[in-house]
Amino acid sequence: MSESQSPVRPKRQSLLLKWSWRELWQGQLWPVAVALTLIIACVFALASLVVRVEKIMINQGRSMIAADLVLRSANPVSDSLVSEAKRLGLTVTAQTRFGTMAFSDNAMQLVSVKSVSSDFPLRGELVLQGSNRTQQQVNPGELWLSERLFSLLNVKNGDQVAIGNAELTVAGTIVQEPELSFNPFSQMPAVLMHEADLAATEAIQPGSRVRYRAYFNGTEAQLKQLQESTVLAPDQRWISETTQGRTGEMIERVQQYLSLTLILVIMMATATLVLTCMHYTASRTETVAMMKSLGAGKAFLWRWLARQLGLLFAIAAAAGLVLGLFLEWLLRLPLTDVLPQPLPEMGAMPWLVSLLVAILVSVPGIGIALWRLLDAPALAVMQRQTADTSSKKRYLLILLPVVALLLWVGDNPMMWLTLAGLFVLMLLLAGLGLLLVAGLRRRQWGPAMTLALSRIGRSPLASGAQLAALTSSLMLLAVIWLLRTDLLADWQQTLPPDAPNVFALNISPAQHQAYLNVLDESGLMRSDSYPIVRGRLVTINGQDPRAEDTGNGSESDDRQEGDESLRRELNFTWRDSMPVHNTLVAGEWRNAPGGVSVETGVAERLGITLGDTLGFNVNSQVFSATVTSLREVEWRNMRPNFYFIFTPDVMADLPATWLVSFRVAAEQSELVNQLGREYPTVTLLDLRTMATRIQAILQQVSLSLSVLAFLGVCSGLLLVLTLLRLSLSQRQQEIKLYRTLGASRSRIRATIWSEYGLMAVLAGIIAVLGAEALVAALIKWGFELPVSWHPGLWLVLPLLSIVLILLIISTMMKQLLRPLGR
C-alpha cells in the first residue's frame, strides 16, 4: 500500500486539523483572528458607506446641473458633437437660453428664457404646476412662468404672453427646476418654453447674447471618451458635478475626506494586526523550537501554520463581512431621515476591497512575523534567543501592500502629504518623548517614578517605538475628528442658517430709502445696501491686461486673458467703510481720494499689488484709482460681494442703482409677492429653493462625515487598547524579576501606574502637537482652507489617553500581580 493510500496519512491530517483548531481558539492566535475580523468589518462598513455617500453626493451634484455632463457654449453646439455623443451611446438634449422682454396685455418684464425639449432634464426633477395637474416636461405651445412673473405681468393661467413675435399660452407655474445659479447678479425671472416654438419668437438675431447648453447622460467611460474626443472652442466649457460652484467644491472635498478617512482606518487596523501577530510569534517561539527538536521540518511547520492561517482567514472573512453588514446598517441609522430613498447600490466594491485589503495587510503583517517564528532554532527551547537570525528576505513582503498603495494613491497629493507627514511626525514624536523622559530623569522623584523612568530609559528604542505607536494612534484619532470638524465649520460658515435668500436689484435712488424702510418695518434681517455700477477693468499700471504681449511672458498673458474678470462687465460699488463680512489682509481701509480696495483672488490672478494704478471704463467714461487695500472675500456666503470697492469720490457722480439682500422666513412668502407688486421695477431674485437644497446637502454631508469620523475614532481606540494590553502582557516577566529582588506588590503596582501614567500624559500632549501640525498641513495644502487651532484638544486628548490607560491597567492589574505573594 502506497503512502498516499495509507490510513496513517488521513489520521495525521485529522490530528493536524484538530491541533490547528485548538491552536486557533485555545492558543494565542485568536487575537490575530479578532484583529483581522475587525479590519474586514471596518473596511467593509466604511467602504460601503463611502460608496453610498459618494453616489448620493454625485447624484445631488448632477441633479443640480440637470445631467451627468453639460457643455456650455456661446455658439450653437455643432451637429458633429451631438452625433458623436449619440454614437457613443449617450443620451443628449439641448437648451437655448437668452434674455428678452415678455409682454402681456397689461405689463412687460425682462425675463430669462430657457428653450428646452420634452426630455429635459436628464437628471433632477422639473415640477410644473398647471391649473388642474402637475407635469414634469414642457410641451410645444406652452409657456411656464416663475411665480413672481404672474404679478409682474399681471397674468393668470390661460392668458397670452408674447415672447418676441410668438404668442404663447401661460400653462402654469415653475415650482421646481433642477438647474441652480449662484450668481445673483446674472439672474432674471425665468420662463420655460419648448424648443419647437423658438424659431417663431425670432428673438435670436445676429449680435444677440445667447447661451447654449448640451446635456449628456451615460457611463463614466462614455463621458470621458466624449470629452477626450472633443476639442473645445474658446467659448466652450465642460460642466460636471465637481465644477459646479459651491456644490462641486463640497463634493470634491467630501470625496477627499472619505478617501483619507478610509486609508487612516486601514493603517490603524493594520497596526493592530501587526501588534497582535508579533505577540503571537513571541508566545510560540518555544513551541516551534520544541517541534524542531523532535524532528519537525520547515515543510511540516509551514503546513501546520497554513492550516491555521486558512482557518483563521476563512473565519475572519465570514465574521468580518457579517459584522461589516451590521455595522454599515448601524452607521446609516442616524442618516435615515436625510438619505434619499431608495439608497444607491453599494455594488461589489466593498466586498472585494475589504477582502483584498485584509490579504494585502496580512501578507507582510502576519507573514514576516511567522517567517521569523519558523526560523527560530531548536536551541530556543532551552535558551531564549534575542538576536534575529532569520532571513532578511521576509521584509520583501512589505512590497506587496506598498505597490498596491502606489497604484491606489497614484498622484493624489493629499494622500502623499498625509503619509509623508505621518512618517516624519512618528520619528519626531518618538524623539521628543525620549527627550522629555531624559529631562525628567535628571530631577529627583519618588522610588516608584524613579524606577519607572529607569525602566523607560534602559531600552530607549523599545520605549520610543511604544511611545510613538501610542502617540500616533491618538494623533490619527484626533486628525480624523478635527478634519471633519473643520470641514463642517467651513461649510456652515459659508451658508449659515440666517444667510440671505432674496436679493433686490435695480432699486432706483428715489426708491432706495423707502424700500429699506419696508424691509425694516417687516422685521426682515437684511444686509447693508450697495450702489451698483457696471463697468470693466481696462488697464493695470497703464498696460492692457488682455494684450498679447505685456512683457510678462506668454504664460502670464494666457492666464490673464482667460480670467473671467477681464471678459465681462463687473459690478462696482463704493463705501465709506469695509463690509463686515470681508477681511482686510493687506494695506489699510481709508477714504483717501481716488482709492480702490481689491479682492485678493483677482489681485493674485492679475498680479495686482498695493499702490498699483487701475484703469476702468463705465459707460464709455474712463477713470483710474490707486489700490489701497486687499480684501479676502467669501463668495459662497450668499451676501453681496465685489471684486472692487471704491472710495465714494471716484464714482459718486455716476448714475447707479442699489442692491440689498435679506432673509425671508417660510411664513413670510407673501411678502416677496407684495414687494414685486409694489415695486415692479425692482428685480427680486428669490434664492430660497436653492438655499434649502444646499442646506439639505449640508445636513447629509454633516451627518455622513460625523458617522465616518466616529468609525475612524473607534478604529483608533481599538489600536490604543490593543497596544496597551500587549505592552502590559510583556511586563509579566519583568514583574516576576522585581518580586524576586524583593519588591512588594504595592511597590510594583505604584511603578506600573507611574510608568504608564507618565506615558499617557506624554503621549496625549505630543499627540496634540502632531495632530495640530498634520491637520494644519492638510487643511492648508490639501483642502485649501484657512487654518484654525483647537484649544479644547489640549485638554481632551491627554484626558482620553489617561482614561484609556486607567481602564486597561485596572482590568489587567490583578492578572499581572497574580503570581506574586503579599
CSV table of N, CA, C and O in Angstrom, one decimal, residues 278-340:
chain,number,residue,atom,x,y,z
A,278,MET,N,2.8,39.9,16.3
A,278,MET,CA,4.1,39.9,16.9
A,278,MET,C,4.0,39.3,18.3
A,278,MET,O,4.9,38.5,18.8
A,279,HIS,N,2.9,39.5,19.0
A,279,HIS,CA,2.7,38.9,20.3
A,279,HIS,C,2.5,37.4,20.2
A,279,HIS,O,3.1,36.7,21.0
A,280,TYR,N,1.8,37.0,19.2
A,280,TYR,CA,1.6,35.5,19.0
A,280,TYR,C,3.0,34.9,18.7
A,280,TYR,O,3.3,33.8,19.2
A,281,THR,N,3.8,35.5,17.8
A,281,THR,CA,5.1,35.0,17.5
A,281,THR,C,5.9,34.8,18.7
A,281,THR,O,6.6,33.8,18.9
A,282,ALA,N,6.0,35.8,19.6
A,282,ALA,CA,6.8,35.8,20.8
A,282,ALA,C,6.3,34.7,21.7
A,282,ALA,O,7.1,34.0,22.4
A,283,SER,N,5.0,34.4,21.8
A,283,SER,CA,4.5,33.4,22.7
A,283,SER,C,4.6,32.0,22.1
A,283,SER,O,4.5,31.0,22.9
A,284,ARG,N,4.9,31.8,20.8
A,284,ARG,CA,5.0,30.5,20.2
A,284,ARG,C,6.4,30.1,19.8
A,284,ARG,O,6.6,29.1,19.2
A,285,THR,N,7.4,30.9,20.1
A,285,THR,CA,8.8,30.6,19.7
A,285,THR,C,9.3,29.3,20.4
A,285,THR,O,9.8,28.4,19.7
A,286,GLU,N,9.0,29.1,21.7
A,286,GLU,CA,9.4,27.9,22.3
A,286,GLU,C,8.7,26.6,21.8
A,286,GLU,O,9.3,25.6,21.7
A,287,THR,N,7.4,26.8,21.4
A,287,THR,CA,6.6,25.7,20.8
A,287,THR,C,7.3,25.2,19.5
A,287,THR,O,7.4,24.0,19.3
A,288,VAL,N,7.6,26.2,18.6
A,288,VAL,CA,8.2,25.8,17.4
A,288,VAL,C,9.6,25.2,17.6
A,288,VAL,O,10.0,24.2,16.9
A,289,ALA,N,10.4,25.8,18.5
A,289,ALA,CA,11.7,25.2,18.8
A,289,ALA,C,11.6,23.8,19.3
A,289,ALA,O,12.4,22.9,18.9
A,290,MET,N,10.6,23.5,20.2
A,290,MET,CA,10.4,22.1,20.7
A,290,MET,C,10.0,21.2,19.5
A,290,MET,O,10.5,20.1,19.4
A,291,MET,N,9.1,21.6,18.6
A,291,MET,CA,8.7,20.8,17.5
A,291,MET,C,10.0,20.5,16.6
A,291,MET,O,10.1,19.4,16.1
A,292,LYS,N,10.8,21.5,16.4
A,292,LYS,CA,12.0,21.3,15.6
A,292,LYS,C,13.0,20.3,16.3
A,292,LYS,O,13.6,19.4,15.7
A,293,SER,N,13.1,20.4,17.6
A,293,SER,CA,13.9,19.5,18.4
A,293,SER,C,13.4,18.0,18.3
A,293,SER,O,14.2,17.1,18.5
A,294,LEU,N,12.1,17.8,18.1
A,294,LEU,CA,11.5,16.5,17.9
A,294,LEU,C,11.6,16.0,16.5
A,294,LEU,O,11.0,15.0,16.2
A,295,GLY,N,12.2,16.8,15.6
A,295,GLY,CA,12.3,16.3,14.2
A,295,GLY,C,11.4,17.0,13.2
A,295,GLY,O,11.5,16.6,12.0
A,296,ALA,N,10.6,17.9,13.6
A,296,ALA,CA,9.7,18.5,12.6
A,296,ALA,C,10.5,19.4,11.6
A,296,ALA,O,11.4,20.2,12.1
A,297,GLY,N,10.3,19.3,10.3
A,297,GLY,CA,10.9,20.1,9.4
A,297,GLY,C,10.1,21.4,9.0
A,297,GLY,O,9.0,21.6,9.5
A,298,LYS,N,10.7,22.3,8.2
A,298,LYS,CA,10.1,23.5,7.9
A,298,LYS,C,8.8,23.3,7.0
A,298,LYS,O,7.8,24.0,7.2
A,299,ALA,N,8.9,22.3,6.2
A,299,ALA,CA,7.7,22.0,5.3
A,299,ALA,C,6.5,21.6,6.2
A,299,ALA,O,5.4,22.0,6.0
A,300,PHE,N,6.8,20.7,7.2
A,300,PHE,CA,5.7,20.4,8.1
A,300,PHE,C,5.2,21.6,8.9
A,300,PHE,O,3.9,21.7,9.1
A,301,LEU,N,6.1,22.4,9.4
A,301,LEU,CA,5.7,23.6,10.1
A,301,LEU,C,4.9,24.6,9.3
A,301,LEU,O,3.9,25.2,9.7
A,302,TRP,N,5.3,24.7,8.0
A,302,TRP,CA,4.5,25.6,7.1
A,302,TRP,C,3.1,25.0,6.9
A,302,TRP,O,2.1,25.8,6.9
A,303,ARG,N,3.0,23.7,6.7
A,303,ARG,CA,1.6,23.1,6.6
A,303,ARG,C,0.8,23.3,7.8
A,303,ARG,O,-0.4,23.6,7.8
A,304,TRP,N,1.5,23.2,9.0
A,304,TRP,CA,0.8,23.4,10.2
A,304,TRP,C,0.3,24.8,10.4
A,304,TRP,O,-0.9,25.0,10.7
A,305,LEU,N,1.1,25.8,10.0
A,305,LEU,CA,0.7,27.1,10.1
A,305,LEU,C,-0.3,27.5,9.0
A,305,LEU,O,-1.2,28.3,9.2
A,306,ALA,N,-0.1,26.9,7.8
A,306,ALA,CA,-1.0,27.2,6.7
A,306,ALA,C,-2.5,26.8,7.0
A,306,ALA,O,-3.4,27.5,6.7
A,307,ARG,N,-2.6,25.7,7.7
A,307,ARG,CA,-4.0,25.3,8.1
A,307,ARG,C,-4.6,26.3,9.1
A,307,ARG,O,-5.7,26.6,9.0
A,308,GLN,N,-3.7,26.7,10.0
A,308,GLN,CA,-4.2,27.7,11.0
A,308,GLN,C,-4.6,29.0,10.3
A,308,GLN,O,-5.6,29.6,10.6
A,309,LEU,N,-3.7,29.4,9.4
A,309,LEU,CA,-4.0,30.7,8.7
A,309,LEU,C,-5.2,30.6,7.8
A,309,LEU,O,-6.0,31.5,7.7
A,310,GLY,N,-5.4,29.4,7.1
A,310,GLY,CA,-6.5,29.2,6.3
A,310,GLY,C,-7.8,29.3,7.1
A,310,GLY,O,-8.8,29.9,6.7
A,311,LEU,N,-7.8,28.5,8.2
A,311,LEU,CA,-9.0,28.6,9.1
A,311,LEU,C,-9.2,30.0,9.6
A,311,LEU,O,-10.3,30.5,9.7
A,312,LEU,N,-8.1,30.6,10.0
A,312,LEU,CA,-8.2,32.0,10.6
A,312,LEU,C,-8.8,32.9,9.6
A,312,LEU,O,-9.7,33.7,9.9
A,313,PHE,N,-8.3,32.9,8.3
A,313,PHE,CA,-8.8,33.9,7.3
A,313,PHE,C,-10.3,33.6,6.9
A,313,PHE,O,-11.1,34.5,6.7
A,314,ALA,N,-10.6,32.3,6.8
A,314,ALA,CA,-12.0,31.9,6.5
A,314,ALA,C,-13.0,32.4,7.5
A,314,ALA,O,-14.0,33.0,7.2
A,315,ILE,N,-12.6,32.1,8.8
A,315,ILE,CA,-13.5,32.6,9.9
A,315,ILE,C,-13.5,34.1,10.0
A,315,ILE,O,-14.6,34.7,10.1
A,316,ALA,N,-12.4,34.7,9.8
A,316,ALA,CA,-12.3,36.2,9.9
A,316,ALA,C,-13.1,36.8,8.8
A,316,ALA,O,-13.8,37.8,8.9
A,317,ALA,N,-13.0,36.2,7.6
A,317,ALA,CA,-13.7,36.8,6.4
A,317,ALA,C,-15.2,36.7,6.6
A,317,ALA,O,-16.0,37.7,6.4
A,318,ALA,N,-15.7,35.5,7.0
A,318,ALA,CA,-17.1,35.3,7.2
A,318,ALA,C,-17.6,36.2,8.3
A,318,ALA,O,-18.6,37.0,8.2
A,319,ALA,N,-16.9,36.2,9.5
A,319,ALA,CA,-17.4,37.0,10.6
A,319,ALA,C,-17.2,38.5,10.3
A,319,ALA,O,-18.1,39.3,10.6
A,320,GLY,N,-16.1,38.9,9.6
A,320,GLY,CA,-15.9,40.3,9.3
A,320,GLY,C,-17.0,40.9,8.3
A,320,GLY,O,-17.5,42.0,8.5
A,321,LEU,N,-17.4,40.1,7.3
A,321,LEU,CA,-18.4,40.6,6.3
A,321,LEU,C,-19.7,40.7,7.0
A,321,LEU,O,-20.5,41.6,6.7
A,322,VAL,N,-20.1,39.7,7.8
A,322,VAL,CA,-21.4,39.8,8.5
A,322,VAL,C,-21.4,40.9,9.5
A,322,VAL,O,-22.3,41.7,9.5
A,323,LEU,N,-20.3,41.1,10.3
A,323,LEU,CA,-20.2,42.2,11.2
A,323,LEU,C,-20.2,43.5,10.4
A,323,LEU,O,-20.8,44.5,10.8
A,324,GLY,N,-19.5,43.5,9.2
A,324,GLY,CA,-19.5,44.7,8.4
A,324,GLY,C,-20.8,45.2,7.9
A,324,GLY,O,-21.2,46.3,7.9
A,325,LEU,N,-21.6,44.2,7.5
A,325,LEU,CA,-23.0,44.5,7.1
A,325,LEU,C,-23.8,45.1,8.2
A,325,LEU,O,-24.5,46.1,8.0
A,326,PHE,N,-23.7,44.5,9.4
A,326,PHE,CA,-24.4,45.0,10.5
A,326,PHE,C,-23.9,46.4,10.9
A,326,PHE,O,-24.7,47.3,11.2
A,327,LEU,N,-22.6,46.6,10.8
A,327,LEU,CA,-22.0,47.9,11.2
A,327,LEU,C,-22.4,49.0,10.2
A,327,LEU,O,-22.7,50.1,10.5
A,328,GLU,N,-22.5,48.6,8.9
A,328,GLU,CA,-22.9,49.6,7.8
A,328,GLU,C,-24.3,50.0,8.0
A,328,GLU,O,-24.7,51.1,7.9
A,329,TRP,N,-25.2,49.0,8.4
A,329,TRP,CA,-26.6,49.3,8.7
A,329,TRP,C,-26.7,50.2,9.9
A,329,TRP,O,-27.4,51.2,10.0
A,330,LEU,N,-25.8,49.9,10.9
A,330,LEU,CA,-25.8,50.7,12.1
A,330,LEU,C,-25.4,52.2,11.9
A,330,LEU,O,-25.9,53.1,12.4
A,331,LEU,N,-24.4,52.3,11.0
A,331,LEU,CA,-23.9,53.6,10.7
A,331,LEU,C,-24.9,54.5,9.9
A,331,LEU,O,-24.9,55.7,9.9
A,332,ARG,N,-25.8,53.8,9.2
A,332,ARG,CA,-26.8,54.5,8.4
A,332,ARG,C,-28.0,54.9,9.2
A,332,ARG,O,-28.8,55.8,8.8
A,333,LEU,N,-28.1,54.4,10.4
A,333,LEU,CA,-29.3,54.8,11.2
A,333,LEU,C,-29.5,56.3,11.5
A,333,LEU,O,-30.6,56.8,11.3
A,334,PRO,N,-28.4,57.0,11.8
A,334,PRO,CA,-28.5,58.4,12.0
A,334,PRO,C,-28.9,59.2,10.8
A,334,PRO,O,-29.3,60.3,10.8
A,335,LEU,N,-28.7,58.5,9.6
A,335,LEU,CA,-28.9,59.2,8.3
A,335,LEU,C,-30.2,58.9,7.7
A,335,LEU,O,-30.5,59.3,6.6
A,336,THR,N,-31.1,58.1,8.4
A,336,THR,CA,-32.3,57.6,7.8
A,336,THR,C,-33.2,58.8,7.2
A,336,THR,O,-33.7,58.7,6.1
A,337,ASP,N,-33.3,59.8,8.0
A,337,ASP,CA,-34.2,60.9,7.6
A,337,ASP,C,-33.6,61.8,6.5
A,337,ASP,O,-34.4,62.5,5.9
A,338,VAL,N,-32.3,61.8,6.2
A,338,VAL,CA,-31.8,62.7,5.2
A,338,VAL,C,-31.3,62.0,4.0
A,338,VAL,O,-31.1,62.6,3.0
A,339,LEU,N,-31.0,60.7,4.1
A,339,LEU,CA,-30.6,59.9,2.9
A,339,LEU,C,-31.8,59.7,2.0
A,339,LEU,O,-32.9,59.4,2.4
A,340,PRO,N,-31.5,59.8,0.6
A,340,PRO,CA,-32.6,59.6,-0.3
A,340,PRO,C,-33.0,58.1,-0.3
A,340,PRO,O,-32.2,57.2,0.0
